[in-house]
Tab-separated table of C-alpha atoms in Angstrom:
chain	number	residue	atom	x	y	z
A	1	MET	CA	23.173	-8.896	20.916
A	2	ASN	CA	22.308	-5.675	19.091
A	3	THR	CA	19.286	-5.357	16.840
A	4	SER	CA	21.300	-5.505	13.603
A	5	GLU	CA	22.948	-8.764	14.655
A	6	PHE	CA	19.569	-10.205	15.607
A	7	ALA	CA	18.003	-9.176	12.292
A	8	SER	CA	20.711	-11.071	10.389
A	9	LEU	CA	20.144	-14.327	12.323
A	10	ARG	CA	18.131	-16.990	10.554
A	11	ALA	CA	15.718	-19.300	12.399
A	12	THR	CA	18.032	-22.296	12.111
A	13	ALA	CA	20.885	-20.283	13.656
A	14	ILE	CA	18.721	-19.008	16.535
A	15	ALA	CA	17.475	-22.533	17.303
A	16	ALA	CA	21.037	-23.892	17.215
A	17	ARG	CA	22.316	-21.228	19.636
A	18	VAL	CA	19.359	-21.648	21.989
A	19	GLY	CA	19.844	-25.407	21.785
A	20	ASP	CA	23.514	-25.296	22.770
A	21	GLY	CA	22.832	-22.811	25.567
A	22	SER	CA	24.772	-19.887	24.087
A	23	LEU	CA	21.577	-17.833	23.743
A	24	ALA	CA	18.681	-17.673	26.221
A	25	PRO	CA	15.090	-17.717	24.887
A	26	ALA	CA	14.288	-14.576	26.896
A	27	ASP	CA	17.191	-12.721	25.241
A	28	VAL	CA	15.810	-13.653	21.816
A	29	VAL	CA	12.371	-12.315	22.734
A	30	GLN	CA	13.862	-9.080	24.052
A	31	ALA	CA	15.911	-8.714	20.864
A	32	SER	CA	12.808	-9.222	18.712
A	33	PHE	CA	10.890	-6.476	20.522
A	34	ALA	CA	13.929	-4.194	20.409
A	35	ARG	CA	14.193	-4.789	16.651
A	36	ALA	CA	10.488	-3.958	16.263
A	37	ALA	CA	11.053	-0.635	18.007
A	38	VAL	CA	14.060	0.140	15.818
A	39	ALA	CA	12.268	-0.836	12.638
A	40	GLY	CA	9.457	1.578	13.466
A	41	ALA	CA	6.791	-1.047	13.824
A	42	GLY	CA	4.355	1.288	15.602
A	43	ARG	CA	1.043	2.097	13.969
A	44	ASP	CA	2.148	5.608	13.084
A	45	GLU	CA	5.043	4.328	10.995
A	46	LEU	CA	5.228	0.946	9.253
A	47	ASN	CA	1.983	-0.219	10.882
A	48	MET	CA	2.817	-3.871	10.308
A	49	ILE	CA	1.964	-5.168	13.808
A	50	LEU	CA	-1.536	-5.028	15.308
A	51	TRP	CA	-1.142	-6.925	18.585
A	52	SER	CA	1.772	-8.003	20.761
A	53	ASP	CA	2.318	-8.898	24.427
A	54	ARG	CA	5.924	-8.733	25.604
A	55	ASP	CA	5.117	-10.101	29.075
A	56	GLN	CA	3.331	-13.151	27.653
A	57	ALA	CA	6.186	-13.779	25.188
A	58	LEU	CA	8.687	-13.635	28.056
A	59	ARG	CA	6.555	-16.072	30.077
A	60	ASP	CA	6.567	-18.419	27.078
A	61	ALA	CA	10.351	-18.031	26.855
A	62	ALA	CA	10.713	-18.883	30.539
A	63	GLY	CA	8.510	-21.946	30.048
A	64	LEU	CA	10.669	-23.058	27.125
A	65	ALA	CA	13.843	-22.649	29.180
A	66	GLU	CA	12.359	-24.746	32.001
A	67	GLY	CA	11.274	-27.417	29.543
A	68	MET	CA	14.747	-27.521	28.000
A	69	ALA	CA	16.313	-27.902	31.433
A	70	ARG	CA	14.132	-30.966	32.041
A	71	ALA	CA	14.198	-32.572	28.581
A	72	GLY	CA	17.597	-31.430	27.350
A	73	THR	CA	16.193	-30.197	24.025
A	74	GLY	CA	14.001	-27.357	22.895
A	75	GLY	CA	12.850	-28.440	19.456
A	76	ARG	CA	13.783	-27.488	15.910
A	77	LEU	CA	12.582	-23.906	16.392
A	78	ALA	CA	13.772	-23.484	19.972
A	79	GLY	CA	13.406	-19.849	20.971
A	80	VAL	CA	12.588	-18.626	17.452
A	81	PRO	CA	10.183	-15.647	17.567
A	82	ILE	CA	7.323	-15.807	15.071
A	83	ALA	CA	4.618	-13.424	13.868
A	84	LEU	CA	1.140	-14.507	12.778
A	85	LYS	CA	-1.369	-12.968	10.415
A	86	ASP	CA	-4.349	-11.665	12.375
A	87	ASN	CA	-6.770	-14.222	10.864
A	88	ILE	CA	-4.933	-17.172	12.479
A	89	ALA	CA	-6.464	-18.011	15.865
A	90	THR	CA	-4.356	-17.720	19.001
A	91	LEU	CA	-5.242	-18.045	22.671
A	92	SER	CA	-2.885	-15.356	23.919
A	93	LEU	CA	-3.576	-12.471	21.502
A	94	PRO	CA	-6.695	-11.072	19.761
A	95	THR	CA	-7.840	-12.494	16.424
A	96	THR	CA	-9.647	-9.687	14.610
A	97	CYS	CA	-8.927	-10.249	10.885
A	98	ALA	CA	-8.131	-6.492	10.902
A	99	SER	CA	-11.886	-5.841	11.003
A	100	LYS	CA	-14.044	-3.659	13.232
A	101	ILE	CA	-16.608	-6.440	13.434
A	102	LEU	CA	-14.152	-8.603	15.424
A	103	ALA	CA	-12.661	-5.806	17.527
A	104	GLY	CA	-11.445	-7.217	20.833
A	105	TYR	CA	-12.244	-10.838	19.939
A	106	VAL	CA	-9.986	-13.470	21.537
A	107	SER	CA	-10.356	-17.011	20.250
A	108	PRO	CA	-11.154	-19.855	22.729
A	109	TYR	CA	-8.941	-22.198	20.697
A	110	GLU	CA	-5.705	-22.046	18.691
A	111	ALA	CA	-4.845	-22.940	15.097
A	112	THR	CA	-3.152	-26.307	14.582
A	113	ALA	CA	-0.308	-24.659	12.642
A	114	VAL	CA	0.419	-22.398	15.624
A	115	THR	CA	0.291	-25.306	18.070
A	116	ARG	CA	2.794	-27.229	15.942
A	117	LEU	CA	5.172	-24.257	15.828
A	118	ARG	CA	4.918	-23.862	19.615
A	119	GLU	CA	5.608	-27.582	20.085
A	120	ALA	CA	8.766	-27.103	17.992
A	121	GLY	CA	9.889	-24.370	20.407
A	122	ALA	CA	8.768	-21.221	18.591
A	123	ILE	CA	7.508	-18.205	20.575
A	124	VAL	CA	4.620	-16.055	19.308
A	125	VAL	CA	5.520	-12.371	19.629
A	126	ALA	CA	3.003	-10.572	17.390
A	127	LYS	CA	-0.145	-10.628	15.272
A	128	THR	CA	0.283	-8.726	12.019
A	129	ASN	CA	-1.701	-6.303	9.891
A	130	MET	CA	-3.656	-7.578	6.890
A	131	ASP	CA	-6.411	-6.718	4.457
A	132	GLU	CA	-9.735	-7.112	6.258
A	133	PHE	CA	-10.715	-10.796	6.230
A	134	ALA	CA	-7.813	-11.367	3.791
A	135	MET	CA	-9.605	-9.480	1.000
A	136	GLY	CA	-7.119	-7.347	-0.881
A	137	SER	CA	-3.792	-7.172	-2.675
A	138	SER	CA	-2.070	-4.343	-0.817
A	139	THR	CA	-2.936	-4.393	2.951
A	140	GLU	CA	-4.652	-1.041	2.430
A	141	ASN	CA	-8.071	-2.498	3.359
A	142	SER	CA	-7.261	-2.960	7.049
A	143	ALA	CA	-9.577	-1.279	9.578
A	144	TYR	CA	-6.355	-0.189	11.310
A	145	GLY	CA	-4.860	1.578	8.311
A	146	PRO	CA	-2.403	0.443	5.627
A	147	ALA	CA	0.845	-1.348	6.350
A	148	ARG	CA	3.904	0.278	4.786
A	149	ASN	CA	6.682	-1.380	2.826
A	150	PRO	CA	9.979	-1.369	4.797
A	151	HIS	CA	11.897	-0.798	1.532
A	152	ASP	CA	9.926	2.406	0.825
A	153	ILE	CA	7.308	3.510	3.359
A	154	ARG	CA	5.381	5.368	0.630
A	155	ARG	CA	4.534	2.024	-0.957
A	156	VAL	CA	2.291	-0.920	-0.104
A	157	THR	CA	3.506	-4.191	1.373
A	158	GLY	CA	1.250	-6.241	-0.872
A	159	GLY	CA	-1.645	-8.179	0.495
A	160	SER	CA	-3.397	-9.604	2.139
A	161	SER	CA	-0.589	-10.918	4.380
A	162	GLY	CA	1.438	-7.703	4.077
A	163	GLY	CA	2.124	-7.291	7.789
A	164	SER	CA	3.722	-10.736	8.085
A	165	ALA	CA	5.905	-10.168	5.007
A	166	ALA	CA	7.029	-6.794	6.345
A	167	ALA	CA	7.826	-8.263	9.793
A	168	VAL	CA	10.247	-10.747	8.204
A	169	ALA	CA	11.682	-8.146	5.811
A	170	SER	CA	12.336	-5.837	8.793
A	171	GLY	CA	14.153	-8.556	10.740
A	172	ILE	CA	11.620	-8.587	13.604
A	173	THR	CA	10.981	-12.302	13.239
A	174	PRO	CA	12.811	-14.744	10.946
A	175	ILE	CA	9.586	-16.659	10.288
A	176	ALA	CA	5.940	-15.585	10.006
A	177	LEU	CA	2.679	-17.189	8.965
A	178	GLY	CA	0.240	-15.761	6.452
A	179	SER	CA	-2.678	-17.147	4.501
A	180	GLU	CA	-3.412	-17.517	0.790
A	181	THR	CA	-6.631	-17.387	-1.173
A	182	GLY	CA	-5.345	-15.974	-4.461
A	183	GLY	CA	-1.671	-15.173	-3.836
A	184	SER	CA	-1.752	-13.413	-0.476
A	185	VAL	CA	1.553	-14.914	0.707
A	186	ARG	CA	3.508	-14.875	-2.571
A	187	GLN	CA	2.528	-11.362	-3.701
A	188	PRO	CA	3.573	-9.559	-0.473
A	189	ALA	CA	6.685	-11.761	-0.321
A	190	ALA	CA	7.643	-10.447	-3.771
A	191	PHE	CA	6.915	-6.825	-2.811
A	192	CYS	CA	8.909	-7.062	0.440
A	193	GLY	CA	11.838	-9.158	-0.818
A	194	VAL	CA	11.344	-12.328	1.259
A	195	VAL	CA	10.460	-15.969	0.610
A	196	GLY	CA	6.732	-16.831	0.643
A	197	VAL	CA	5.312	-20.358	0.383
A	198	LYS	CA	1.823	-21.614	-0.476
A	199	PRO	CA	1.714	-25.387	0.088
A	200	THR	CA	-0.559	-27.814	-1.756
A	201	TYR	CA	-4.207	-27.380	-0.759
A	202	GLY	CA	-4.734	-29.724	2.192
A	203	ARG	CA	-1.034	-30.025	3.040
A	204	VAL	CA	-1.424	-27.691	6.048
A	205	SER	CA	-4.432	-27.832	8.349
A	206	ARG	CA	-6.868	-24.905	8.048
A	207	TYR	CA	-8.154	-25.480	11.601
A	208	GLY	CA	-8.015	-22.106	13.321
A	209	LEU	CA	-7.733	-20.100	10.093
A	210	VAL	CA	-10.730	-17.760	9.814
A	211	ALA	CA	-12.451	-18.841	6.610
A	212	PHE	CA	-12.601	-16.567	3.559
A	213	ALA	CA	-13.047	-18.989	0.625
A	214	SER	CA	-12.804	-22.520	1.954
A	215	SER	CA	-11.872	-24.300	-1.275
A	216	LEU	CA	-8.958	-21.874	-1.815
A	217	ASP	CA	-7.702	-20.914	1.671
A	218	GLN	CA	-4.308	-22.174	2.793
A	219	ILE	CA	-1.907	-21.195	5.579
A	220	GLY	CA	1.550	-20.338	4.202
A	221	THR	CA	4.992	-19.398	5.506
A	222	PHE	CA	7.298	-16.394	5.203
A	223	ALA	CA	11.051	-16.500	5.852
A	224	ALA	CA	14.182	-14.620	4.916
A	225	ASN	CA	15.612	-17.596	3.030
A	226	VAL	CA	14.504	-20.893	1.483
A	227	ASP	CA	16.044	-23.022	4.244
A	228	ASP	CA	13.974	-21.412	7.003
A	229	ALA	CA	10.832	-21.480	4.841
A	230	ALA	CA	11.253	-25.211	4.188
A	231	LEU	CA	11.788	-25.904	7.887
A	232	ALA	CA	8.670	-23.980	8.945
A	233	THR	CA	6.562	-25.578	6.219
A	234	GLU	CA	7.508	-29.152	7.081
A	235	ILE	CA	6.769	-28.473	10.776
A	236	ILE	CA	3.222	-27.195	10.181
A	237	ALA	CA	2.391	-29.701	7.388
A	238	GLY	CA	0.593	-33.001	7.819
A	239	VAL	CA	-2.815	-34.479	8.435
A	240	ASP	CA	-4.933	-33.027	11.250
A	241	PRO	CA	-8.025	-34.800	12.637
A	242	LYS	CA	-9.533	-31.349	13.296
A	243	ASP	CA	-9.571	-30.555	9.548
A	244	SER	CA	-11.261	-33.125	7.308
A	245	THR	CA	-9.729	-31.486	4.214
A	246	SER	CA	-6.152	-31.968	5.436
A	247	SER	CA	-4.211	-34.609	3.520
A	248	SER	CA	-2.634	-37.807	4.860
A	249	VAL	CA	0.039	-37.789	2.139
A	250	THR	CA	3.386	-38.303	3.889
A	251	VAL	CA	5.407	-35.170	4.629
A	252	GLY	CA	9.084	-35.685	3.938
A	253	SER	CA	12.045	-33.641	5.086
A	254	TYR	CA	12.214	-30.920	2.474
A	255	ARG	CA	15.476	-29.603	3.922
A	256	ASP	CA	17.305	-32.921	3.909
A	257	GLN	CA	16.552	-33.408	0.220
A	258	PHE	CA	18.027	-30.136	-0.990
A	259	LEU	CA	20.825	-29.909	1.573
A	260	SER	CA	22.080	-33.349	0.523
A	261	ILE	CA	22.873	-32.077	-2.974
A	262	ALA	CA	23.723	-28.479	-2.098
A	263	SER	CA	27.459	-28.983	-2.689
A	264	SER	CA	26.893	-30.404	-6.164
A	265	PRO	CA	27.966	-28.108	-9.049
A	266	ALA	CA	24.699	-28.977	-10.805
A	267	PRO	CA	22.042	-29.536	-8.080
A	268	LEU	CA	19.201	-29.351	-10.627
A	269	ASP	CA	20.727	-31.902	-12.988
A	270	GLY	CA	17.956	-34.106	-14.345
A	271	LEU	CA	15.160	-31.587	-13.687
A	272	THR	CA	13.160	-29.870	-16.415
A	273	ILE	CA	11.724	-26.415	-15.691
A	274	GLY	CA	8.806	-25.174	-17.770
A	275	VAL	CA	8.353	-21.489	-18.614
A	276	PRO	CA	4.683	-20.831	-19.519
A	277	GLU	CA	4.371	-18.218	-22.245
A	278	GLU	CA	1.074	-16.934	-20.823
A	279	TYR	CA	2.992	-15.496	-17.840
A	280	PHE	CA	5.285	-13.440	-20.086
A	281	PRO	CA	2.896	-11.260	-22.153
A	282	GLU	CA	4.280	-8.628	-24.521
A	283	ASN	CA	3.247	-5.820	-22.147
A	284	LEU	CA	5.044	-7.326	-19.131
A	285	ASP	CA	7.052	-4.710	-17.236
A	286	ALA	CA	10.539	-4.585	-18.772
A	287	GLY	CA	12.272	-4.705	-15.401
A	288	ILE	CA	10.279	-7.746	-14.256
A	289	ARG	CA	11.091	-9.501	-17.544
A	290	ARG	CA	14.789	-8.656	-17.218
A	291	GLN	CA	15.031	-10.099	-13.697
A	292	CYS	CA	13.132	-13.240	-14.708
A	293	GLU	CA	15.423	-13.827	-17.693
A	294	ARG	CA	18.424	-13.554	-15.389
A	295	ALA	CA	16.829	-16.080	-13.016
A	296	ILE	CA	16.159	-18.477	-15.897
A	297	ASP	CA	19.830	-18.230	-16.908
A	298	ALA	CA	20.732	-19.022	-13.278
A	299	LEU	CA	18.506	-22.112	-13.334
A	300	LYS	CA	20.304	-23.322	-16.479
A	301	SER	CA	23.690	-22.672	-14.855
A	302	VAL	CA	22.944	-25.180	-12.080
A	303	GLY	CA	21.881	-27.987	-14.377
A	304	ALA	CA	18.202	-27.455	-15.099
A	305	LYS	CA	16.788	-27.978	-18.567
A	306	VAL	CA	14.436	-25.083	-19.367
A	307	VAL	CA	11.637	-25.457	-21.941
A	308	ASP	CA	8.658	-23.375	-23.076
A	309	VAL	CA	5.208	-24.690	-22.099
A	310	LYS	CA	1.586	-23.576	-22.421
A	311	LEU	CA	-1.167	-23.129	-19.827
A	312	PRO	CA	-3.916	-22.057	-22.252
A	313	HIS	CA	-6.686	-21.193	-19.767
A	314	THR	CA	-4.553	-18.795	-17.685
A	315	SER	CA	-6.355	-15.695	-18.998
A	316	LEU	CA	-9.606	-16.940	-17.428
A	317	ALA	CA	-8.168	-17.263	-13.922
A	318	ILE	CA	-8.981	-13.755	-12.623
A	319	PRO	CA	-12.696	-13.789	-13.616
A	320	VAL	CA	-13.070	-17.356	-12.302
A	321	TYR	CA	-11.390	-16.449	-9.013
A	322	TYR	CA	-13.577	-13.375	-8.527
A	323	ILE	CA	-16.697	-15.499	-8.895
A	324	VAL	CA	-15.651	-18.499	-6.782
A	325	ALA	CA	-13.958	-16.611	-3.926
A	326	PRO	CA	-16.727	-14.019	-3.277
A	327	ALA	CA	-19.369	-16.749	-3.526
A	328	GLU	CA	-17.688	-18.740	-0.762
A	329	ALA	CA	-16.975	-15.562	1.227
A	330	SER	CA	-20.627	-14.513	1.186
A	331	SER	CA	-21.471	-17.827	2.840
A	332	ASN	CA	-18.574	-17.904	5.321
A	333	LEU	CA	-19.037	-14.329	6.532
A	334	ALA	CA	-22.751	-14.791	7.236
A	335	ARG	CA	-21.762	-15.930	10.738
A	336	PHE	CA	-20.594	-12.407	11.667
A	337	ASP	CA	-23.924	-10.911	12.673
A	338	GLY	CA	-23.396	-9.391	16.131
A	339	VAL	CA	-24.711	-12.462	17.972
A	340	ARG	CA	-21.787	-14.868	17.994
A	341	TYR	CA	-18.683	-12.699	17.665
A	342	GLY	CA	-17.292	-9.236	18.321
A	343	HIS	CA	-19.132	-6.019	17.537
A	344	ARG	CA	-22.923	-5.631	17.969
A	345	SER	CA	-24.736	-2.498	16.829
A	346	SER	CA	-26.860	-0.616	19.355
A	347	ARG	CA	-29.185	0.479	16.559
A	348	GLY	CA	-32.186	-1.394	15.124
A	349	SER	CA	-35.449	-2.305	16.846
A	350	THR	CA	-35.719	-5.879	15.481
A	351	LEU	CA	-33.283	-8.767	15.221
A	352	ARG	CA	-33.089	-8.375	11.436
A	353	GLU	CA	-32.352	-4.650	11.759
A	354	MET	CA	-29.629	-5.374	14.352
A	355	PHE	CA	-28.011	-7.852	11.935
A	356	ALA	CA	-28.047	-5.281	9.145
A	357	GLU	CA	-26.717	-2.427	11.283
A	358	THR	CA	-23.971	-4.606	12.789
A	359	ARG	CA	-22.743	-5.721	9.390
A	360	SER	CA	-22.975	-2.206	7.949
A	361	GLU	CA	-20.930	-0.800	10.831
A	362	GLY	CA	-18.488	-3.707	11.058
A	363	PHE	CA	-17.509	-4.558	7.483
A	364	GLY	CA	-15.321	-2.300	5.349
A	365	PRO	CA	-16.037	-1.431	1.687
A	366	GLU	CA	-13.998	-4.229	0.061
A	367	VAL	CA	-15.580	-6.933	2.231
A	368	THR	CA	-19.031	-5.484	1.537
A	369	ARG	CA	-18.291	-5.435	-2.218
A	370	ARG	CA	-17.307	-9.107	-2.239
A	371	ILE	CA	-20.281	-10.221	-0.107
A	372	LEU	CA	-22.639	-8.472	-2.516
A	373	LEU	CA	-20.892	-9.970	-5.542
A	374	GLY	CA	-20.888	-13.452	-4.005
A	375	THR	CA	-24.551	-13.254	-2.998
A	376	TYR	CA	-25.429	-12.180	-6.536
A	377	VAL	CA	-23.626	-15.035	-8.324
A	378	LEU	CA	-25.204	-17.590	-5.987
A	379	SER	CA	-28.732	-16.210	-6.336
A	380	ALA	CA	-31.551	-18.013	-8.164
A	381	GLY	CA	-31.265	-17.524	-11.895
A	382	TYR	CA	-27.565	-16.655	-11.849
A	383	TYR	CA	-26.007	-19.691	-10.146
A	384	ASP	CA	-25.774	-21.704	-13.383
A	385	ALA	CA	-24.747	-18.701	-15.458
A	386	TYR	CA	-21.863	-17.688	-13.198
A	387	TYR	CA	-20.912	-20.006	-10.340
A	388	ARG	CA	-21.395	-23.365	-12.058
A	389	LYS	CA	-19.659	-22.115	-15.212
A	390	ALA	CA	-16.761	-20.744	-13.164
A	391	GLN	CA	-16.279	-24.108	-11.493
A	392	ALA	CA	-16.184	-25.773	-14.914
A	393	VAL	CA	-13.472	-23.385	-16.115
A	394	ARG	CA	-11.601	-23.931	-12.832
A	395	ALA	CA	-11.442	-27.618	-13.753
A	396	LEU	CA	-9.877	-26.670	-17.107
A	397	ILE	CA	-7.225	-24.554	-15.354
A	398	THR	CA	-6.431	-27.477	-13.054
A	399	ARG	CA	-6.196	-29.783	-16.075
A	400	ASP	CA	-3.689	-27.405	-17.702
A	401	PHE	CA	-1.284	-27.964	-14.804
A	402	GLY	CA	-1.879	-31.714	-14.869
A	403	ASN	CA	-1.141	-31.838	-18.582
A	404	VAL	CA	2.153	-29.940	-18.163
A	405	PHE	CA	3.407	-31.928	-15.168
A	406	GLY	CA	2.332	-35.135	-16.914
A	407	THR	CA	4.801	-34.528	-19.750
A	408	GLY	CA	7.949	-34.691	-17.617
A	409	ILE	CA	8.035	-31.089	-16.422
A	410	HIS	CA	9.161	-31.038	-12.781
A	411	ALA	CA	8.412	-27.386	-11.971
A	412	LEU	CA	7.402	-24.082	-13.570
A	413	PHE	CA	9.076	-20.693	-13.325
A	414	THR	CA	7.149	-17.412	-13.721
A	415	PRO	CA	7.173	-13.847	-12.411
A	416	THR	CA	5.294	-13.584	-9.092
A	417	THR	CA	3.776	-10.161	-9.823
A	418	PRO	CA	3.358	-7.963	-12.916
A	419	THR	CA	4.891	-4.930	-11.147
A	420	THR	CA	6.968	-3.997	-8.133
A	421	ALA	CA	5.275	-2.523	-5.025
A	422	PHE	CA	3.028	0.380	-6.014
A	423	SER	CA	2.426	3.584	-4.068
A	424	ILE	CA	-0.172	3.657	-1.292
A	425	GLY	CA	-3.428	4.977	-2.728
A	426	ALA	CA	-2.243	4.732	-6.340
A	427	VAL	CA	-4.665	1.949	-7.358
A	428	THR	CA	-8.317	2.880	-6.800
A	429	ASP	CA	-10.026	0.767	-9.477
A	430	PRO	CA	-10.980	-2.603	-7.860
A	431	TYR	CA	-10.448	-4.521	-11.118
A	432	GLU	CA	-6.992	-3.024	-11.589
A	433	MET	CA	-6.183	-4.061	-8.015
A	434	TYR	CA	-7.427	-7.595	-8.684
A	435	LEU	CA	-4.959	-7.880	-11.593
A	436	SER	CA	-2.097	-7.682	-9.054
A	437	ASP	CA	-2.740	-11.385	-8.459
A	438	ILE	CA	-2.863	-12.363	-12.131
A	439	PHE	CA	0.201	-14.652	-11.902
A	440	THR	CA	-0.691	-16.237	-8.548
A	441	VAL	CA	-4.406	-17.118	-8.530
A	442	THR	CA	-4.017	-20.101	-10.869
A	443	ALA	CA	-2.067	-22.061	-8.245
A	444	ASN	CA	-4.880	-21.514	-5.726
A	445	LEU	CA	-7.570	-22.541	-8.219
A	446	ALA	CA	-5.615	-25.700	-9.112
A	447	GLY	CA	-4.497	-26.412	-5.529
A	448	VAL	CA	-0.830	-26.877	-6.488
A	449	PRO	CA	2.102	-25.654	-4.333
A	450	ALA	CA	3.881	-22.445	-5.311
A	451	MET	CA	6.379	-20.054	-3.772
A	452	SER	CA	8.036	-16.700	-4.396
A	453	ILE	CA	11.722	-15.962	-3.833
A	454	PRO	CA	13.661	-12.721	-4.342
A	455	ILE	CA	15.392	-12.624	-7.754
A	456	GLY	CA	16.545	-8.997	-8.017
A	457	ARG	CA	15.542	-5.363	-7.691
A	458	GLU	CA	14.190	-2.704	-10.012
A	459	GLY	CA	14.347	0.919	-8.942
A	460	GLY	CA	15.482	-0.252	-5.507
A	461	LEU	CA	12.355	-2.405	-5.028
A	462	PRO	CA	12.345	-6.209	-4.735
A	463	VAL	CA	11.236	-8.472	-7.596
A	464	GLY	CA	9.925	-11.989	-6.942
A	465	GLY	CA	10.226	-15.107	-9.060
A	466	GLN	CA	7.605	-17.829	-8.707
A	467	ILE	CA	8.221	-21.600	-8.657
A	468	ILE	CA	5.196	-23.894	-9.080
A	469	ALA	CA	5.219	-27.692	-8.697
A	470	GLY	CA	2.702	-30.522	-8.960
A	471	HIS	CA	0.379	-31.580	-6.162
A	472	PHE	CA	2.356	-32.548	-3.017
A	473	ALA	CA	5.669	-32.003	-4.838
A	474	GLU	CA	6.882	-29.453	-2.275
A	475	SER	CA	10.249	-31.236	-2.051
A	476	THR	CA	10.908	-30.554	-5.761
A	477	MET	CA	9.718	-26.956	-5.381
A	478	PHE	CA	12.096	-26.326	-2.470
A	479	ARG	CA	14.970	-28.045	-4.294
A	480	VAL	CA	14.572	-25.699	-7.268
A	481	ALA	CA	14.169	-22.656	-5.006
A	482	TYR	CA	17.225	-23.476	-2.912
A	483	ALA	CA	19.399	-23.991	-5.996
A	484	LEU	CA	18.130	-20.760	-7.586
A	485	GLU	CA	18.704	-18.800	-4.383
A	486	ALA	CA	22.265	-20.116	-4.176
A	487	ALA	CA	22.938	-19.482	-7.877
A	488	LEU	CA	21.746	-15.872	-7.664
A	489	GLY	CA	23.516	-15.204	-4.366
A	490	GLY	CA	23.830	-11.472	-3.780
A	491	GLU	CA	22.406	-10.831	-7.256
A	492	ALA	CA	18.940	-11.614	-5.849
A	493	HIS	CA	19.040	-8.350	-3.925
A	494	LYS	CA	20.529	-6.101	-6.634
């Protein structure tokens, strides 16, 4: 199997061939590493992968083959290679969050989402580059340098899960995991031309995900198509006794629901899709608007009723997010002090001085900026003025979604990002960078599921369309996405 053939294989196809014995797990692993070499995944080129261990991956493949010989089955992801964002804990590879302060750190436990993928037969082949501690919108804030977009290496991958998105876009792995706090799966998915899914808050266990902002964080999936993304999401979803915030709401088979109506000429018949006007401002990039209008026409062509709706508090989402998220980050990152994890400074004559020197040496500028901002808004005299008020407005944003979905709207369609991938180093103003997530942060604040799928290209760069559904309505979200993907066909990549 050559690298081009491997890159075109989807996860479901790999699992089927491994399952029927026509493809050996070790051959899949070798093909994945060969594809990484061809795609230029080294740090001097695309810089999307931070850590990998071919020998360990081959040992895992051998273990899978032995297990299949005994049990006669390898699971729904048998032999499928996967990549993981570097803030998701694994036993076999470092977990550094792309930060100097965790250099060389190997976790003593593994994330539940990773364990569930392994139990389904998947093989971990790489940990991917990211913005340090998931803080950023471009994967330029990594201590190991920026990841580069495989569609144009002069441009960013998006962030903070840019390495995982680029790994799927390059055909190194058909599935990857990332994490979301304000759009960090959907935004890089849009920039790299792949599918990116953020489930409902609590749908996927956060056990083993290094905390950034605990009330917003969520593990999400990347895949080359909706089918693979749905499969990976339903495998990692479900209640976990190790995470008290995980939900016990039943996880259905997302794939079965949309595959059962895939042959229908109108698979979205009976569904109403809302288009919120706040996501289509007058100054929206003309190319993004053009691709979205074509996607909306495609939704109508497969039976959906499309109506205009309002989410009136959308304009407040960015300021609310950049109060809530840094506040929670300043608390969560207090544990990185040189005593418990990773790097410890050799400077400082007292314990307090060692803490300060360790954090000064270990944290990059964006992490430092957010810790300072979060500490400020939580300080005496400012808590009520900023943090408490932000939480009140967050409730209004959540109510906006509840009001829309309560009127018979089954899903929303919006652009994922206001622009296509921008050039590395082009955005230096932090506030301008924060606006990259203007269409995605609302779903995190409200806790609803959302996903990005490719809907076209502008100037040769991918454009993403976003589908948002109500709480725990992932099955509806995937149904709409699958129908839209099929309706656009090759148009999604033109």
